[in-house]
PDB file of C-alpha atoms in Angstrom:
ATOM      1  CA  UNK A   1     -11.530  -6.788   2.329  1.00  0.00           C
ATOM      2  CA  UNK A   2      -9.413  -7.372  -0.763  1.00  0.00           C
ATOM      3  CA  UNK A   3      -7.666  -4.377  -2.357  1.00  0.00           C
ATOM      4  CA  UNK A   4      -8.899  -3.555  -5.830  1.00  0.00           C
ATOM      5  CA  UNK A   5      -6.449  -3.901  -8.687  1.00  0.00           C
ATOM      6  CA  UNK A   6      -6.855  -2.257 -12.066  1.00  0.00           C
ATOM      7  CA  UNK A   7      -6.773  -3.052 -14.858  1.00  0.00           C
ATOM      8  CA  UNK A   8      -7.685  -6.735 -14.637  1.00  0.00           C
ATOM      9  CA  UNK A   9      -5.656  -7.472 -17.753  1.00  0.00           C
ATOM     10  CA  UNK A  10      -3.381  -5.611 -20.130  1.00  0.00           C
ATOM     11  CA  UNK A  11      -1.652  -6.538 -23.377  1.00  0.00           C
ATOM     12  CA  UNK A  12       1.517  -4.731 -24.396  1.00  0.00           C
ATOM     13  CA  UNK A  13       4.042  -4.810 -27.168  1.00  0.00           C
ATOM     14  CA  UNK A  14       7.693  -5.105 -26.177  1.00  0.00           C
ATOM     15  CA  UNK A  15       9.050  -1.720 -25.218  1.00  0.00           C
ATOM     16  CA  UNK A  16       5.698  -0.251 -24.146  1.00  0.00           C
ATOM     17  CA  UNK A  17       4.937   0.985 -20.635  1.00  0.00           C
ATOM     18  CA  UNK A  18       2.205  -0.066 -18.226  1.00  0.00           C
ATOM     19  CA  UNK A  19       0.796   1.021 -14.893  1.00  0.00           C
ATOM     20  CA  UNK A  20      -1.011  -1.283 -12.480  1.00  0.00           C
ATOM     21  CA  UNK A  21      -2.982   0.241  -9.636  1.00  0.00           C
ATOM     22  CA  UNK A  22      -3.886  -1.121  -6.221  1.00  0.00           C
ATOM     23  CA  UNK A  23      -6.463   0.610  -4.065  1.00  0.00           C
ATOM     24  CA  UNK A  24      -7.602  -0.232  -0.548  1.00  0.00           C
ATOM     25  CA  UNK A  25     -10.518   0.843   1.614  1.00  0.00           C
ATOM     26  CA  UNK A  26      -8.325   0.461   4.718  1.00  0.00           C
ATOM     27  CA  UNK A  27      -5.495   2.589   6.054  1.00  0.00           C
ATOM     28  CA  UNK A  28      -2.275   0.910   4.943  1.00  0.00           C
ATOM     29  CA  UNK A  29       1.191   0.700   6.428  1.00  0.00           C
ATOM     30  CA  UNK A  30       2.674  -1.469   3.698  1.00  0.00           C
ATOM     31  CA  UNK A  31       2.135  -2.593   0.146  1.00  0.00           C
ATOM     32  CA  UNK A  32       3.858  -5.597  -1.416  1.00  0.00           C
ATOM     33  CA  UNK A  33       4.061  -6.425  -5.096  1.00  0.00           C
ATOM     34  CA  UNK A  34       4.492  -9.977  -6.440  1.00  0.00           C
ATOM     35  CA  UNK A  35       4.620 -11.470  -9.922  1.00  0.00           C
ATOM     36  CA  UNK A  36       3.433 -14.959 -10.760  1.00  0.00           C
ATOM     37  CA  UNK A  37       4.339 -16.610 -14.039  1.00  0.00           C
ATOM     38  CA  UNK A  38       2.069 -19.317 -15.371  1.00  0.00           C
ATOM     39  CA  UNK A  39       2.468 -22.547 -13.415  1.00  0.00           C
ATOM     40  CA  UNK A  40       4.906 -21.028 -10.941  1.00  0.00           C
ATOM     41  CA  UNK A  41       4.789 -19.636  -7.419  1.00  0.00           C
ATOM     42  CA  UNK A  42       4.428 -15.878  -6.833  1.00  0.00           C
ATOM     43  CA  UNK A  43       7.762 -14.109  -6.562  1.00  0.00           C
ATOM     44  CA  UNK A  44       8.407 -11.017  -4.479  1.00  0.00           C
ATOM     45  CA  UNK A  45       9.151  -7.777  -6.358  1.00  0.00           C
ATOM     46  CA  UNK A  46       9.195  -5.063  -3.704  1.00  0.00           C
ATOM     47  CA  UNK A  47       7.771  -3.687  -0.479  1.00  0.00           C
ATOM     48  CA  UNK A  48       6.726  -0.092   0.131  1.00  0.00           C
ATOM     49  CA  UNK A  49       6.518   0.895   3.755  1.00  0.00           C
ATOM     50  CA  UNK A  50       6.223   4.659   3.997  1.00  0.00           C
ATOM     51  CA  UNK A  51       3.689   7.020   2.572  1.00  0.00           C
ATOM     52  CA  UNK A  52       4.936   8.542  -0.654  1.00  0.00           C
ATOM     53  CA  UNK A  53       7.768   6.071  -0.916  1.00  0.00           C
ATOM     54  CA  UNK A  54       8.906   5.031  -4.348  1.00  0.00           C
ATOM     55  CA  UNK A  55      11.047   2.029  -4.992  1.00  0.00           C
ATOM     56  CA  UNK A  56      12.679   0.698  -8.118  1.00  0.00           C
ATOM     57  CA  UNK A  57      13.686  -2.686  -9.339  1.00  0.00           C
ATOM     58  CA  UNK A  58      15.414  -2.548 -12.734  1.00  0.00           C
ATOM     59  CA  UNK A  59      12.749  -1.010 -14.989  1.00  0.00           C
ATOM     60  CA  UNK A  60       9.952  -1.801 -12.567  1.00  0.00           C
ATOM     61  CA  UNK A  61       9.148   0.757  -9.920  1.00  0.00           C
ATOM     62  CA  UNK A  62       6.311   1.500  -7.550  1.00  0.00           C
ATOM     63  CA  UNK A  63       4.822   4.313  -5.522  1.00  0.00           C
ATOM     64  CA  UNK A  64       2.747   4.338  -2.364  1.00  0.00           C
ATOM     65  CA  UNK A  65       0.326   7.124  -1.537  1.00  0.00           C
ATOM     66  CA  UNK A  66      -0.606   6.451   2.066  1.00  0.00           C
ATOM     67  CA  UNK A  67      -3.152   9.251   2.154  1.00  0.00           C
ATOM     68  CA  UNK A  68      -5.063   7.864  -0.818  1.00  0.00           C
ATOM     69  CA  UNK A  69      -4.513   4.273   0.343  1.00  0.00           C
ATOM     70  CA  UNK A  70      -3.169   3.472  -3.107  1.00  0.00           C
ATOM     71  CA  UNK A  71      -0.099   2.025  -4.748  1.00  0.00           C
ATOM     72  CA  UNK A  72       0.914   1.912  -8.385  1.00  0.00           C
ATOM     73  CA  UNK A  73       3.378  -0.382 -10.134  1.00  0.00           C
ATOM     74  CA  UNK A  74       5.173   1.075 -13.161  1.00  0.00           C
ATOM     75  CA  UNK A  75       6.657  -1.164 -15.821  1.00  0.00           C
ATOM     76  CA  UNK A  76       8.737   0.727 -18.361  1.00  0.00           C
ATOM     77  CA  UNK A  77      10.103  -0.512 -21.673  1.00  0.00           C
ATOM     78  CA  UNK A  78       8.419  -3.865 -21.073  1.00  0.00           C
ATOM     79  CA  UNK A  79      10.190  -7.095 -21.933  1.00  0.00           C
ATOM     80  CA  UNK A  80       8.742 -10.494 -22.786  1.00  0.00           C
ATOM     81  CA  UNK A  81       9.902 -11.697 -19.357  1.00  0.00           C
ATOM     82  CA  UNK A  82       7.511  -9.257 -17.672  1.00  0.00           C
ATOM     83  CA  UNK A  83       4.523 -11.373 -18.686  1.00  0.00           C
ATOM     84  CA  UNK A  84       2.627 -12.820 -15.759  1.00  0.00           C
ATOM     85  CA  UNK A  85       0.036 -11.954 -13.171  1.00  0.00           C
ATOM     86  CA  UNK A  86       0.870  -9.151 -10.768  1.00  0.00           C
ATOM     87  CA  UNK A  87      -0.557  -9.115  -7.271  1.00  0.00           C
ATOM     88  CA  UNK A  88      -0.508  -6.402  -4.688  1.00  0.00           C
ATOM     89  CA  UNK A  89      -0.645  -7.435  -1.035  1.00  0.00           C
ATOM     90  CA  UNK A  90      -1.591  -4.881   1.589  1.00  0.00           C
ATOM     91  CA  UNK A  91      -0.775  -4.675   5.283  1.00  0.00           C
ATOM     92  CA  UNK A  92      -3.233  -2.593   7.232  1.00  0.00           C
ATOM     93  CA  UNK A  93      -3.265  -1.063  10.693  1.00  0.00           C
ATOM     94  CA  UNK A  94      -4.968  -3.307  13.186  1.00  0.00           C
ATOM     95  CA  UNK A  95      -4.076  -6.422  11.259  1.00  0.00           C
ATOM     96  CA  UNK A  96      -1.601  -9.001  12.485  1.00  0.00           C
ATOM     97  CA  UNK A  97       2.011  -8.269  11.638  1.00  0.00           C
ATOM     98  CA  UNK A  98       3.066 -10.087   8.529  1.00  0.00           C
ATOM     99  CA  UNK A  99      -0.495 -10.734   7.382  1.00  0.00           C
ATOM    100  CA  UNK A 100      -1.268  -9.481   3.880  1.00  0.00           C
ATOM    101  CA  UNK A 101      -4.505  -9.197   1.956  1.00  0.00           C
ATOM    102  CA  UNK A 102      -3.916  -9.809  -1.742  1.00  0.00           C
ATOM    103  CA  UNK A 103      -5.787  -8.328  -4.663  1.00  0.00           C
ATOM    104  CA  UNK A 104      -7.255 -10.468  -7.432  1.00  0.00           C
ATOM    105  CA  UNK A 105      -4.317  -9.803  -9.716  1.00  0.00           C
ATOM    106  CA  UNK A 106      -3.579  -8.094 -13.031  1.00  0.00           C
ATOM    107  CA  UNK A 107      -2.650 -10.291 -15.948  1.00  0.00           C
ATOM    108  CA  UNK A 108       0.065  -8.718 -18.080  1.00  0.00           C
ATOM    109  CA  UNK A 109       0.880 -10.127 -21.517  1.00  0.00           C
ATOM    110  CA  UNK A 110       3.848  -8.748 -23.436  1.00  0.00           C
ATOM    111  CA  UNK A 111       3.907  -9.585 -27.139  1.00  0.00           C
ATOM    112  CA  UNK A 112       6.915  -9.367 -29.479  1.00  0.00           C
TER     113      UNK A 112
ATOM    114  CA  UNK B   1      18.382 -19.681  -1.121  1.00  0.00           C
ATOM    115  CA  UNK B   2      15.165 -19.673   0.815  1.00  0.00           C
ATOM    116  CA  UNK B   3      13.276 -22.813   0.182  1.00  0.00           C
ATOM    117  CA  UNK B   4       9.636 -23.524   0.842  1.00  0.00           C
ATOM    118  CA  UNK B   5       8.586 -27.018  -0.123  1.00  0.00           C
ATOM    119  CA  UNK B   6       5.148 -28.581  -0.268  1.00  0.00           C
ATOM    120  CA  UNK B   7       4.557 -32.295   0.039  1.00  0.00           C
ATOM    121  CA  UNK B   8       2.728 -32.809  -3.263  1.00  0.00           C
ATOM    122  CA  UNK B   9       2.360 -30.900  -6.533  1.00  0.00           C
ATOM    123  CA  UNK B  10      -0.847 -32.717  -7.445  1.00  0.00           C
ATOM    124  CA  UNK B  11      -3.326 -34.517  -5.242  1.00  0.00           C
ATOM    125  CA  UNK B  12      -6.629 -36.228  -6.021  1.00  0.00           C
ATOM    126  CA  UNK B  13      -8.968 -37.104  -3.164  1.00  0.00           C
ATOM    127  CA  UNK B  14     -12.560 -38.234  -2.724  1.00  0.00           C
ATOM    128  CA  UNK B  15     -15.336 -36.320  -1.019  1.00  0.00           C
ATOM    129  CA  UNK B  16     -15.303 -36.930   2.728  1.00  0.00           C
ATOM    130  CA  UNK B  17     -11.649 -37.918   2.926  1.00  0.00           C
ATOM    131  CA  UNK B  18      -9.315 -36.286   5.432  1.00  0.00           C
ATOM    132  CA  UNK B  19      -6.544 -34.473   3.578  1.00  0.00           C
ATOM    133  CA  UNK B  20      -3.185 -33.291   4.878  1.00  0.00           C
ATOM    134  CA  UNK B  21      -1.105 -30.737   3.012  1.00  0.00           C
ATOM    135  CA  UNK B  22       2.402 -30.267   4.358  1.00  0.00           C
ATOM    136  CA  UNK B  23       4.697 -27.288   4.047  1.00  0.00           C
ATOM    137  CA  UNK B  24       8.312 -27.015   5.179  1.00  0.00           C
ATOM    138  CA  UNK B  25      10.606 -23.970   5.120  1.00  0.00           C
ATOM    139  CA  UNK B  26      14.328 -23.946   5.768  1.00  0.00           C
ATOM    140  CA  UNK B  27      14.951 -20.289   6.681  1.00  0.00           C
ATOM    141  CA  UNK B  28      13.889 -20.258  10.316  1.00  0.00           C
ATOM    142  CA  UNK B  29      10.957 -17.961   9.494  1.00  0.00           C
ATOM    143  CA  UNK B  30       8.546 -17.148  12.295  1.00  0.00           C
ATOM    144  CA  UNK B  31       5.496 -16.625  10.069  1.00  0.00           C
ATOM    145  CA  UNK B  32       3.883 -19.245   7.879  1.00  0.00           C
ATOM    146  CA  UNK B  33       0.756 -18.941   5.748  1.00  0.00           C
ATOM    147  CA  UNK B  34      -1.701 -21.051   3.800  1.00  0.00           C
ATOM    148  CA  UNK B  35      -3.515 -19.545   0.811  1.00  0.00           C
ATOM    149  CA  UNK B  36      -5.859 -20.901  -1.780  1.00  0.00           C
ATOM    150  CA  UNK B  37      -5.770 -19.561  -5.292  1.00  0.00           C
ATOM    151  CA  UNK B  38      -8.751 -19.732  -7.616  1.00  0.00           C
ATOM    152  CA  UNK B  39      -9.067 -18.158 -11.077  1.00  0.00           C
ATOM    153  CA  UNK B  40     -10.230 -14.560 -10.847  1.00  0.00           C
ATOM    154  CA  UNK B  41     -10.134 -14.506  -7.040  1.00  0.00           C
ATOM    155  CA  UNK B  42      -6.436 -14.019  -6.382  1.00  0.00           C
ATOM    156  CA  UNK B  43      -4.769 -15.335  -3.244  1.00  0.00           C
ATOM    157  CA  UNK B  44      -7.039 -15.771  -0.249  1.00  0.00           C
ATOM    158  CA  UNK B  45      -5.621 -16.401   3.186  1.00  0.00           C
ATOM    159  CA  UNK B  46      -6.891 -19.497   4.968  1.00  0.00           C
ATOM    160  CA  UNK B  47      -4.770 -19.544   8.122  1.00  0.00           C
ATOM    161  CA  UNK B  48      -1.467 -18.207   9.290  1.00  0.00           C
ATOM    162  CA  UNK B  49       0.880 -18.904  12.166  1.00  0.00           C
ATOM    163  CA  UNK B  50       3.360 -16.521  13.793  1.00  0.00           C
ATOM    164  CA  UNK B  51       4.940 -19.040  16.147  1.00  0.00           C
ATOM    165  CA  UNK B  52       4.954 -22.713  17.027  1.00  0.00           C
ATOM    166  CA  UNK B  53       1.520 -23.850  18.190  1.00  0.00           C
ATOM    167  CA  UNK B  54       0.085 -20.397  17.422  1.00  0.00           C
ATOM    168  CA  UNK B  55      -2.446 -19.871  14.666  1.00  0.00           C
ATOM    169  CA  UNK B  56      -4.890 -17.275  13.477  1.00  0.00           C
ATOM    170  CA  UNK B  57      -7.784 -17.513  11.071  1.00  0.00           C
ATOM    171  CA  UNK B  58      -7.512 -15.777   7.753  1.00  0.00           C
ATOM    172  CA  UNK B  59     -10.342 -14.759   5.473  1.00  0.00           C
ATOM    173  CA  UNK B  60     -11.666 -18.231   4.555  1.00  0.00           C
ATOM    174  CA  UNK B  61     -10.936 -20.698   7.391  1.00  0.00           C
ATOM    175  CA  UNK B  62     -14.201 -22.654   7.176  1.00  0.00           C
ATOM    176  CA  UNK B  63     -13.622 -26.324   6.455  1.00  0.00           C
ATOM    177  CA  UNK B  64      -9.908 -26.138   7.256  1.00  0.00           C
ATOM    178  CA  UNK B  65      -7.666 -26.509  10.266  1.00  0.00           C
ATOM    179  CA  UNK B  66      -3.915 -26.173  10.717  1.00  0.00           C
ATOM    180  CA  UNK B  67      -1.123 -27.534  12.842  1.00  0.00           C
ATOM    181  CA  UNK B  68       2.285 -26.129  13.647  1.00  0.00           C
ATOM    182  CA  UNK B  69       4.193 -28.386  16.010  1.00  0.00           C
ATOM    183  CA  UNK B  70       7.645 -27.377  14.761  1.00  0.00           C
ATOM    184  CA  UNK B  71       8.848 -23.998  13.550  1.00  0.00           C
ATOM    185  CA  UNK B  72       9.730 -25.206  10.070  1.00  0.00           C
ATOM    186  CA  UNK B  73       6.541 -27.131   9.363  1.00  0.00           C
ATOM    187  CA  UNK B  74       2.973 -25.923   8.837  1.00  0.00           C
ATOM    188  CA  UNK B  75       0.222 -28.345   7.921  1.00  0.00           C
ATOM    189  CA  UNK B  76      -3.173 -27.633   6.409  1.00  0.00           C
ATOM    190  CA  UNK B  77      -5.905 -30.157   7.161  1.00  0.00           C
ATOM    191  CA  UNK B  78      -9.165 -30.656   5.364  1.00  0.00           C
ATOM    192  CA  UNK B  79     -11.205 -32.628   7.883  1.00  0.00           C
ATOM    193  CA  UNK B  80     -13.761 -33.823   5.335  1.00  0.00           C
ATOM    194  CA  UNK B  81     -12.879 -32.790   1.809  1.00  0.00           C
ATOM    195  CA  UNK B  82     -15.611 -31.359  -0.390  1.00  0.00           C
ATOM    196  CA  UNK B  83     -15.689 -30.606  -4.107  1.00  0.00           C
ATOM    197  CA  UNK B  84     -15.677 -26.857  -3.472  1.00  0.00           C
ATOM    198  CA  UNK B  85     -12.238 -27.261  -1.922  1.00  0.00           C
ATOM    199  CA  UNK B  86     -10.794 -28.182  -5.293  1.00  0.00           C
ATOM    200  CA  UNK B  87      -8.153 -25.494  -5.739  1.00  0.00           C
ATOM    201  CA  UNK B  88      -4.474 -24.569  -5.845  1.00  0.00           C
ATOM    202  CA  UNK B  89      -3.042 -24.329  -2.326  1.00  0.00           C
ATOM    203  CA  UNK B  90       0.023 -22.194  -1.717  1.00  0.00           C
ATOM    204  CA  UNK B  91       2.149 -22.109   1.390  1.00  0.00           C
ATOM    205  CA  UNK B  92       4.353 -19.122   2.238  1.00  0.00           C
ATOM    206  CA  UNK B  93       6.718 -18.067   4.989  1.00  0.00           C
ATOM    207  CA  UNK B  94       8.327 -14.828   6.170  1.00  0.00           C
ATOM    208  CA  UNK B  95      10.381 -13.312   8.940  1.00  0.00           C
ATOM    209  CA  UNK B  96       8.473 -11.469  11.608  1.00  0.00           C
ATOM    210  CA  UNK B  97       9.912  -7.979  11.533  1.00  0.00           C
ATOM    211  CA  UNK B  98       8.486  -4.511  11.466  1.00  0.00           C
ATOM    212  CA  UNK B  99      10.648  -3.419   8.535  1.00  0.00           C
ATOM    213  CA  UNK B 100       8.787  -5.508   6.032  1.00  0.00           C
ATOM    214  CA  UNK B 101       7.900  -9.141   5.647  1.00  0.00           C
ATOM    215  CA  UNK B 102       8.674 -10.463   2.179  1.00  0.00           C
ATOM    216  CA  UNK B 103       6.778 -13.703   1.740  1.00  0.00           C
ATOM    217  CA  UNK B 104       8.432 -16.687   0.102  1.00  0.00           C
ATOM    218  CA  UNK B 105       6.044 -19.069  -1.605  1.00  0.00           C
ATOM    219  CA  UNK B 106       6.164 -22.787  -2.174  1.00  0.00           C
ATOM    220  CA  UNK B 107       5.398 -24.317  -5.597  1.00  0.00           C
ATOM    221  CA  UNK B 108       1.783 -25.070  -4.697  1.00  0.00           C
ATOM    222  CA  UNK B 109      -0.382 -28.166  -4.443  1.00  0.00           C
ATOM    223  CA  UNK B 110      -3.184 -28.574  -6.933  1.00  0.00           C
ATOM    224  CA  UNK B 111      -5.894 -30.462  -5.090  1.00  0.00           C
ATOM    225  CA  UNK B 112      -8.806 -32.076  -6.885  1.00  0.00           C
ATOM    226  CA  UNK B 113     -11.692 -33.421  -4.809  1.00  0.00           C
ATOM    227  CA  UNK B 114     -13.942 -35.844  -6.681  1.00  0.00           C
TER     228      UNK B 114
END
């Protein structure tokens, strides 16, 4: 079952912040975040493997609440280059190693 | 740099044709994946393979088969293409390790079935 991402779409002005959420009905051992720009392949941003873990990548960071089966992606001081569709991919217990279930994506548009 | 290549960027086929989509990776990854991407539905896993000649069904395997004869190559086969298989097809690969399996994606093949 696909994880649920929210919001489906968000429009920001440069410099504004955004949060994208990913929620699963299954117990998770990992959450991946990817960004896909229009017409391009998805590109890996980060993996979170432990409950409560937070990781950062420039001004993009993420948290993973294993108990709530949720992850959030934080984009601070957004730049035009952040525009794209963000996908979370979840690895759950009982699934095959390496196999991810992706959400439907959140489309982020950053305007000047 | 990790490279995942797909045989075609665009492909147009007729209903009933047999279609082969090829994917090659150059990083000696154990895992390889085929996804289809449709607007509003995200990435849905069709099949994946964790070793040569090994395969497992993903969420939407109906109408598809796969072949992995060599570690670097993973083929997706549409035995008899139908219009509802018109989609973007993405191949990905990753190492098989417990510490985390970043997936590297190919550029995609946009398949149109007429």
